Short mmCIF file of C-alpha atoms in Angstrom, two decimals:
data_model
loop_
_atom_site.label_atom_id
_atom_site.label_comp_id
_atom_site.label_asym_id
_atom_site.label_seq_id
_atom_site.Cartn_x
_atom_site.Cartn_y
_atom_site.Cartn_z
CA MET A 1 -49.05 31.74 8.49
CA LEU A 2 -45.75 32.35 8.83
CA ARG A 3 -45.28 28.29 9.91
CA ALA A 4 -47.05 27.20 6.98
CA VAL A 5 -44.99 29.75 4.56
CA LEU A 6 -41.93 28.61 5.52
CA VAL A 7 -42.75 24.65 5.07
CA SER A 8 -43.70 25.38 1.80
CA CYS A 9 -40.20 27.75 0.86
CA VAL A 10 -38.58 24.59 2.39
CA LEU A 11 -40.23 21.78 0.59
CA PHE A 12 -40.65 24.20 -2.81
CA SER A 13 -36.65 24.72 -2.26
CA LEU A 14 -36.46 20.68 -2.64
CA TYR A 15 -38.49 19.86 -5.34
CA LEU A 16 -35.87 23.00 -6.83
CA SER A 17 -32.49 20.77 -5.85
CA SER A 18 -34.26 17.20 -6.80
CA TYR A 19 -35.11 18.93 -10.02
CA ALA A 20 -31.47 20.46 -10.70
CA GLN A 21 -29.50 17.36 -9.43
CA SER A 22 -32.06 14.75 -11.60
CA CYS A 23 -30.33 13.40 -14.78
CA ALA A 24 -33.64 12.82 -16.45
CA LYS A 25 -34.10 16.44 -15.99
CA TYR A 26 -31.22 18.24 -17.60
CA ASN A 27 -31.08 19.99 -21.00
CA PHE A 28 -27.46 20.75 -22.67
CA ALA A 29 -26.80 23.14 -23.65
CA SER A 30 -25.46 22.28 -27.66
CA ASN A 31 -29.32 20.42 -27.82
CA GLN A 32 -27.92 17.29 -27.12
CA VAL A 33 -30.35 14.70 -26.21
CA PHE A 34 -29.76 11.09 -24.71
CA SER A 35 -31.83 8.21 -24.14
CA SER A 36 -30.49 6.92 -20.96
CA CYS A 37 -28.73 8.51 -17.91
CA SER A 38 -27.97 7.43 -14.54
CA ASP A 39 -27.30 9.28 -11.50
CA LEU A 40 -24.39 8.47 -9.83
CA PRO A 41 -24.54 7.75 -6.16
CA TYR A 42 -20.92 9.89 -4.80
CA LEU A 43 -19.19 12.65 -6.44
CA ASN A 44 -21.99 14.81 -8.04
CA SER A 45 -21.61 13.05 -11.03
CA PHE A 46 -24.06 12.41 -13.69
CA LEU A 47 -23.95 9.83 -16.68
CA HIS A 48 -26.35 10.55 -20.01
CA TRP A 49 -25.78 7.94 -22.96
CA ASN A 50 -27.12 6.30 -25.98
CA TYR A 51 -26.32 2.60 -26.81
CA GLU A 52 -26.34 0.85 -30.38
CA SER A 53 -26.50 -2.48 -29.49
CA SER A 54 -25.69 -3.60 -32.85
CA SER A 55 -23.03 -1.46 -33.08
CA LYS A 56 -22.21 -1.67 -28.95
CA THR A 57 -21.63 1.88 -29.75
CA VAL A 58 -22.08 4.32 -26.70
CA ARG A 59 -22.16 8.17 -27.33
CA MET A 60 -22.22 9.74 -23.76
CA ALA A 61 -21.91 12.59 -21.76
CA TYR A 62 -20.03 12.56 -18.14
CA ARG A 63 -21.41 15.53 -16.02
CA HIS A 64 -19.79 16.23 -12.72
CA SER A 65 -21.66 19.43 -10.88
CA GLY A 66 -19.60 21.50 -7.76
CA VAL A 67 -16.15 21.66 -9.04
CA THR A 68 -13.76 24.36 -9.21
CA ALA A 69 -11.62 25.35 -12.27
CA SER A 70 -8.84 24.08 -10.21
CA LYS A 71 -10.02 20.12 -10.46
CA TRP A 72 -9.72 17.65 -12.94
CA VAL A 73 -12.56 15.03 -13.35
CA ALA A 74 -12.74 11.25 -14.87
CA TRP A 75 -14.94 8.69 -16.14
CA ALA A 76 -13.36 5.11 -17.05
CA ILE A 77 -14.51 1.75 -18.07
CA ASN A 78 -12.77 -1.25 -16.93
CA PRO A 79 -12.66 -4.48 -19.30
CA ARG A 80 -10.76 -6.63 -16.93
CA SER A 81 -12.13 -6.27 -12.95
CA GLN A 82 -14.04 -3.74 -10.82
CA GLY A 83 -12.05 -0.54 -8.98
CA MET A 84 -9.04 2.02 -10.57
CA VAL A 85 -6.29 -0.59 -11.81
CA GLY A 86 -7.02 -1.49 -15.40
CA ALA A 87 -9.46 1.52 -15.94
CA GLN A 88 -9.58 3.01 -19.59
CA ALA A 89 -9.88 6.55 -18.46
CA LEU A 90 -11.40 9.91 -19.82
CA ILE A 91 -9.84 12.70 -18.32
CA ALA A 92 -10.96 16.48 -18.26
CA PHE A 93 -9.83 19.99 -16.16
CA GLN A 94 -9.38 23.31 -17.38
CA LYS A 95 -5.79 24.53 -17.99
CA SER A 96 -4.44 27.82 -16.60
CA ASP A 97 -4.85 29.64 -19.97
CA GLY A 98 -8.84 28.73 -19.59
CA THR A 99 -8.77 26.22 -22.36
CA MET A 100 -9.94 22.44 -22.05
CA ARG A 101 -8.19 19.59 -21.86
CA ALA A 102 -9.59 16.13 -22.50
CA TYR A 103 -7.85 13.47 -23.44
CA THR A 104 -7.61 9.59 -22.37
CA ALA A 105 -5.74 7.53 -19.68
CA PRO A 106 -5.08 3.77 -19.47
CA ILE A 107 -4.60 2.94 -15.71
CA THR A 108 -2.36 0.35 -14.77
CA THR A 109 -1.38 1.19 -11.22
CA TYR A 110 -2.15 2.68 -8.04
CA GLN A 111 0.49 5.06 -8.60
CA THR A 112 -0.74 6.59 -12.18
CA GLN A 113 0.11 10.15 -12.79
CA LEU A 114 -2.59 10.11 -15.68
CA GLN A 115 -0.55 10.05 -18.40
CA GLU A 116 -2.40 10.38 -21.53
CA GLY A 117 -2.01 6.96 -24.01
CA ASP A 118 -4.31 4.81 -26.25
CA LEU A 119 -7.49 3.00 -24.73
CA SER A 120 -7.96 -0.76 -25.16
CA PHE A 121 -11.34 0.59 -27.29
CA PRO A 122 -11.58 3.16 -29.80
CA VAL A 123 -12.37 6.92 -28.33
CA SER A 124 -13.84 9.32 -31.21
CA ASP A 125 -15.20 12.82 -30.80
CA LEU A 126 -14.23 13.50 -26.93
CA SER A 127 -14.40 16.57 -25.61
CA ALA A 128 -14.99 19.12 -22.47
CA VAL A 129 -16.93 21.59 -21.50
CA TYR A 130 -16.24 23.89 -18.03
CA SER A 131 -19.30 25.77 -17.27
CA LYS A 132 -21.22 26.86 -13.98
CA ASN A 133 -18.58 24.95 -11.75
CA GLU A 134 -19.66 21.61 -13.82
CA ILE A 135 -17.38 19.57 -16.30
CA ILE A 136 -18.56 18.05 -18.85
CA ILE A 137 -16.80 15.80 -20.94
CA PHE A 138 -18.18 14.19 -24.30
CA ALA A 139 -16.90 11.00 -26.16
CA THR A 140 -18.34 8.06 -28.61
CA LEU A 141 -16.97 4.77 -27.82
CA LYS A 142 -16.94 1.57 -29.71
CA LEU A 143 -16.91 -1.50 -26.93
CA ASP A 144 -16.67 -3.79 -29.39
CA ASN A 145 -15.01 -6.77 -26.80
CA LEU A 146 -17.32 -5.75 -23.82
CA SER A 147 -20.65 -6.94 -23.01
CA SER A 148 -23.71 -4.47 -22.66
CA THR A 149 -22.76 -4.38 -18.71
CA VAL A 150 -19.48 -2.65 -17.71
CA ASN A 151 -17.36 -1.86 -14.82
CA GLN A 152 -17.43 2.23 -14.68
CA VAL A 153 -15.46 4.21 -12.03
CA TRP A 154 -15.55 8.31 -11.84
CA GLN A 155 -12.78 10.68 -9.86
CA ASP A 156 -11.78 13.96 -9.23
CA GLY A 157 -8.67 15.35 -7.75
CA PRO A 158 -6.89 18.49 -7.86
CA LEU A 159 -4.26 20.22 -10.57
CA SER A 160 -1.08 20.54 -9.53
CA GLY A 161 -0.23 23.31 -12.36
CA ASP A 162 -1.50 22.26 -15.66
CA ALA A 163 -1.39 18.32 -14.88
CA PRO A 164 -3.67 16.21 -12.46
CA ALA A 165 -2.45 15.56 -8.78
CA MET A 166 -3.36 12.08 -6.77
CA HIS A 167 -7.08 12.22 -5.49
CA PRO A 168 -8.53 12.04 -1.86
CA THR A 169 -7.95 8.06 -0.40
CA SER A 170 -10.99 8.30 1.82
CA GLY A 171 -14.85 9.04 1.57
CA SER A 172 -16.50 9.21 -1.32
CA ASN A 173 -13.25 9.32 -4.00
CA VAL A 174 -12.65 5.34 -2.62
CA ARG A 175 -16.49 4.27 -3.39
CA SER A 176 -17.07 5.86 -6.84
CA ALA A 177 -17.43 2.89 -8.24
CA GLY A 178 -19.81 0.37 -9.70
CA THR A 179 -21.18 -1.43 -12.51
CA LEU A 180 -23.30 0.02 -15.37
CA ASN A 181 -26.03 -1.84 -17.59
CA LEU A 182 -25.77 0.01 -20.96
CA LEU A 183 -29.11 -2.08 -21.96
CA SER A 184 -31.24 -0.98 -19.20
CA GLY A 185 -30.11 1.58 -17.15
CA GLU A 186 -29.62 -0.33 -13.71
CA SER A 187 -26.14 0.88 -11.81
CA ARG A 188 -24.69 -0.38 -8.73
CA THR A 189 -21.74 0.03 -6.38
CA THR A 190 -19.18 -2.27 -5.76
CA GLN A 191 -18.60 0.02 -1.59
CA GLY A 192 -18.49 -3.86 -0.34
CA SER A 193 -15.93 -4.98 -2.99
CA SER A 194 -13.54 -2.09 -2.64
CA ASN A 195 -14.09 -2.22 1.36
CA SER A 196 -13.08 -5.76 0.85
CA LYS A 197 -10.49 -5.63 -1.10
CA THR A 198 -8.60 -2.33 1.01
CA LYS A 199 -9.57 -4.20 4.27
CA LYS A 200 -7.08 -6.96 2.70
CA ARG A 201 -4.14 -5.08 1.41
CA ASN A 202 -4.21 -2.72 4.71
CA ILE A 203 -4.43 -6.85 6.47
CA HIS A 204 -1.21 -7.58 4.55
CA GLY A 205 1.01 -4.32 5.00
CA VAL A 206 0.46 -4.56 8.97
CA LEU A 207 1.28 -8.47 8.85
CA ASN A 208 4.00 -8.22 7.17
CA ALA A 209 5.23 -4.83 8.48
CA VAL A 210 5.13 -6.42 12.17
CA SER A 211 6.80 -9.67 11.36
CA TRP A 212 9.07 -8.70 8.98
CA GLY A 213 9.67 -5.12 10.19
CA ILE A 214 9.71 -4.81 13.61
CA LEU A 215 10.18 -8.35 15.38
CA MET A 216 12.66 -9.64 12.47
CA PRO A 217 14.84 -6.78 14.30
CA ILE A 218 14.19 -7.02 17.70
CA GLY A 219 15.11 -10.95 17.44
CA ALA A 220 18.46 -9.90 16.13
CA VAL A 221 19.06 -7.43 18.77
CA PHE A 222 18.00 -10.50 21.43
CA ALA A 223 20.60 -12.53 19.46
CA ARG A 224 23.44 -10.21 19.78
CA TYR A 225 23.37 -8.44 22.87
CA LEU A 226 21.60 -10.25 25.47
CA ARG A 227 24.55 -12.46 25.47
CA VAL A 228 26.76 -10.17 27.62
CA PHE A 229 24.24 -10.47 30.20
CA PRO A 230 25.23 -13.72 32.31
CA SER A 231 21.84 -13.77 33.35
CA ALA A 232 20.37 -13.82 30.49
CA ASP A 233 22.17 -16.92 28.96
CA PRO A 234 20.59 -19.13 27.54
CA ALA A 235 17.29 -17.00 28.00
CA TRP A 236 18.87 -14.37 25.17
CA PHE A 237 18.56 -17.69 22.62
CA TYR A 238 15.00 -18.72 23.46
CA LEU A 239 13.90 -15.11 23.00
CA HIS A 240 16.01 -14.54 19.84
CA ALA A 241 13.89 -17.93 18.56
CA THR A 242 10.75 -16.66 19.94
CA CYS A 243 10.66 -13.59 18.10
CA GLN A 244 12.46 -14.95 14.43
CA THR A 245 10.13 -18.14 14.36
CA SER A 246 6.72 -15.80 15.23
CA ALA A 247 8.39 -13.50 12.37
CA TYR A 248 8.02 -16.38 10.28
CA ILE A 249 5.30 -17.41 10.97
CA ILE A 250 3.08 -13.81 10.68
CA GLY A 251 5.10 -13.14 7.78
CA VAL A 252 4.22 -16.40 5.76
CA ALA A 253 -0.06 -15.20 6.81
CA GLY A 254 1.00 -12.07 4.77
CA TRP A 255 2.58 -13.51 2.17
CA ALA A 256 -0.49 -15.72 1.82
CA THR A 257 -2.81 -12.38 1.76
CA GLY A 258 -1.12 -10.96 -1.13
CA ILE A 259 -0.86 -14.35 -3.11
CA GLN A 260 -4.69 -13.59 -2.59
CA LEU A 261 -4.88 -9.86 -3.35
CA GLY A 262 -2.63 -10.94 -6.67
CA SER A 263 -5.16 -13.52 -7.69
CA GLU A 264 -7.79 -10.84 -7.35
CA SER A 265 -6.21 -8.32 -9.17
CA PRO A 266 -5.14 -9.82 -12.77
CA GLY A 267 -2.75 -7.14 -14.85
CA VAL A 268 -1.57 -5.66 -11.09
CA GLN A 269 2.00 -6.18 -10.84
CA TYR A 270 4.52 -5.17 -8.33
CA THR A 271 7.57 -6.89 -9.64
CA SER A 272 10.25 -5.15 -7.17
CA HIS A 273 8.29 -5.88 -4.59
CA ARG A 274 7.11 -9.77 -5.05
CA THR A 275 10.21 -10.87 -5.50
CA ILE A 276 11.57 -9.36 -2.86
CA GLY A 277 8.95 -11.05 -0.91
CA ILE A 278 9.38 -14.40 -2.45
CA VAL A 279 13.51 -14.29 -1.33
CA LEU A 280 12.25 -12.98 2.31
CA PHE A 281 10.22 -16.11 2.33
CA CYS A 282 13.01 -18.40 1.31
CA LEU A 283 15.66 -17.19 3.91
CA GLY A 284 13.12 -16.53 6.78
CA THR A 285 12.38 -20.61 5.43
CA LEU A 286 16.57 -21.30 6.01
CA GLN A 287 16.91 -19.37 8.82
CA VAL A 288 14.38 -21.09 10.69
CA PHE A 289 15.23 -24.36 9.99
CA ALA A 290 18.81 -23.49 10.49
CA LEU A 291 17.90 -22.36 14.48
CA LEU A 292 17.00 -26.54 14.62
CA LEU A 293 20.23 -27.56 12.80
CA ARG A 294 22.53 -25.51 14.91
CA PRO A 295 25.87 -27.44 16.25
CA LYS A 296 26.82 -27.58 19.35
CA ARG A 297 29.27 -24.50 20.83
CA GLU A 298 31.99 -26.85 20.91
CA HIS A 299 31.45 -28.00 17.36
CA LYS A 300 34.18 -27.69 14.39
CA TYR A 301 31.47 -26.40 11.99
CA ARG A 302 29.69 -23.70 14.51
CA PHE A 303 32.24 -21.11 13.38
CA TYR A 304 30.64 -21.31 9.71
CA TRP A 305 27.23 -22.03 11.04
CA ASN A 306 27.70 -18.64 12.35
CA ILE A 307 28.74 -17.03 9.62
CA TYR A 308 25.91 -18.56 7.83
CA HIS A 309 23.45 -17.33 10.14
CA HIS A 310 24.40 -14.20 11.15
CA SER A 311 25.03 -12.98 7.05
CA VAL A 312 21.39 -14.46 5.98
CA GLY A 313 20.20 -12.55 9.26
CA TYR A 314 21.15 -9.21 8.26
CA ALA A 315 20.60 -9.69 4.76
CA VAL A 316 16.61 -10.60 5.76
CA ILE A 317 16.41 -7.51 8.02
CA VAL A 318 17.40 -5.07 5.23
CA LEU A 319 15.32 -6.47 2.84
CA SER A 320 12.29 -6.44 4.90
CA ILE A 321 12.65 -2.58 5.85
CA ILE A 322 13.78 -2.16 1.93
CA ASN A 323 10.24 -3.77 1.50
CA ILE A 324 8.34 -2.63 3.92
CA PHE A 325 8.83 1.13 2.28
CA LYS A 326 8.13 -0.06 -1.43
CA GLY A 327 4.72 -1.17 0.48
CA PHE A 328 3.87 1.89 2.00
CA ASP A 329 4.63 3.70 -1.58
CA ILE A 330 1.63 1.14 -3.12
CA LEU A 331 -0.62 1.17 -0.31
CA ASN A 332 -0.03 4.97 -0.02
CA PRO A 333 -1.45 4.96 3.73
CA GLU A 334 -1.32 8.42 5.53
CA ASN A 335 1.81 9.93 6.50
CA LYS A 336 1.68 9.00 10.37
CA TRP A 337 1.79 5.43 10.14
CA GLU A 338 4.82 5.84 8.04
CA ARG A 339 6.20 8.06 10.52
CA ALA A 340 5.54 5.69 12.81
CA TYR A 341 7.15 2.75 11.50
CA ILE A 342 10.53 5.04 11.22
CA GLY A 343 10.42 6.13 14.94
CA ILE A 344 10.48 2.57 15.65
CA LEU A 345 13.29 2.07 13.56
CA VAL A 346 15.13 4.65 14.98
CA VAL A 347 14.43 3.75 18.52
CA LEU A 348 15.46 0.46 17.68
CA ALA A 349 18.41 1.96 16.37
CA PHE A 350 19.10 3.72 19.53
CA ILE A 351 18.76 0.76 21.81
CA ALA A 352 20.92 -1.13 19.29
CA ALA A 353 23.74 1.49 19.40
CA ALA A 354 23.47 2.06 23.46
CA LEU A 355 24.17 -1.96 23.79
CA GLU A 356 26.45 -1.86 21.11
CA ALA A 357 28.66 0.31 23.58
CA TYR A 358 27.86 -1.47 26.52
CA THR A 359 29.00 -4.39 24.69
CA TRP A 360 32.49 -3.47 23.95
CA TYR A 361 33.06 -1.78 27.58
CA VAL A 362 32.41 -5.25 28.56
CA PHE A 363 34.22 -6.91 26.28
CA VAL A 364 37.35 -4.52 27.64
CA LYS A 365 37.39 -5.07 30.84
CA ARG A 366 36.79 -7.98 30.71
CA LYS A 367 39.89 -8.27 28.70
CA LYS A 368 41.50 -6.08 30.89
CA SER A 369 40.56 -8.61 34.08
CA ALA A 370 41.55 -11.42 31.97
CA ALA A 371 44.87 -9.98 31.38
CA SER A 372 45.35 -8.98 35.23
CA GLN A 373 44.54 -12.57 36.42
CA LYS A 374 47.25 -14.19 34.20
CA MET A 375 49.75 -11.43 35.41
CA SER A 376 48.59 -12.31 39.04
CA ASN A 377 49.43 -15.96 38.34
CA GLY A 378 52.04 -15.32 36.43
CA VAL A 379 53.60 -14.00 39.30
CA ASN A 380 52.26 -16.70 41.75
CA GLY A 381 53.69 -19.11 39.98
CA THR A 382 57.43 -17.53 40.45
CA ASN A 383 56.98 -16.18 43.79
CA GLY A 384 54.90 -18.62 45.34
CA HIS A 385 52.38 -17.77 47.68
CA ASN A 386 54.16 -17.62 50.81
CA GLY A 387 56.87 -15.44 49.44
CA ASN A 388 59.84 -18.62 49.54
CA GLY A 389 60.19 -19.80 45.96
CA ALA A 390 58.43 -22.18 44.07
CA ARG A 391 58.78 -24.61 41.15
CA VAL A 392 57.38 -23.06 37.62
#
């Protein structure tokens, strides 16, 4: 009997839970009625709307439950593509004085601060309420230039004072996007597309960090310091050439993934990152061909070739490191990856400093040895090896 009662209670609680979480059963306190609704699959969110196809007007309410007063919520339509960048967002949160703020914000970059601005379509009757750990955004949208199927994005994140801070970059927060048919009510998520783009961005970052950011400085260390060791000559040149060529090939692959990402993200531009990447590609190409056209050591142009090759090489290393950190700012990965790269740079710098000190030690020692040998030869030439005199 107790088991039957327990099962009945569990089933009844599940029924109440499903009843409470179903958008179709929800009644608005303002007695507003919406003919269509969708239970969004992530972040405890629900969308209610009325769509007038003749005027392409949408009267909507976006509900985001399970949030505290220290969070912001957002719902957006992306007229150009799927995902975050390009989205035209409605933002709402409760301010520190207890009042609600609701405003519009166009999102043009992944580093957005959700600044207030006009959207690409008219918005009216925008308001928001917060009650029982739920924020509801009300608005009327005029979608003249859009079809009845739209790309939607919804999100939540913490507040920093009375301003939105960055939302989490894992779990449901990176899956909350999809398409919505305003006529049929059918909605689909775009998790596969989003994951694919995220994977390409990560591949692009890894390839460029390994090639331009790690292999290129290692190649420079080989070129400058291994020649000090007699046993490493001419192996130092082949190690240097191998590192530089490998860095170039891997870097070209990373550059290609960047071009592909750019073509898949219209309107998304990182001008300085792209410009430095193009410059690196051109300089890297020159460096690879310079290795093939290197004059022999005794050639009269070898001195000028050394100046050119070293100057371009150091410029590539500096620009590569700058662009890697710009990439970190764009991808915004976990801090451990940026710290790991900084650690690699510190280790390389320590090795370079130690080898630089040893190089100067060898240089001074060889110079002293050469001077001593010259002096010894001078004495022998004056006095003779047997002490009986000799012609100079």
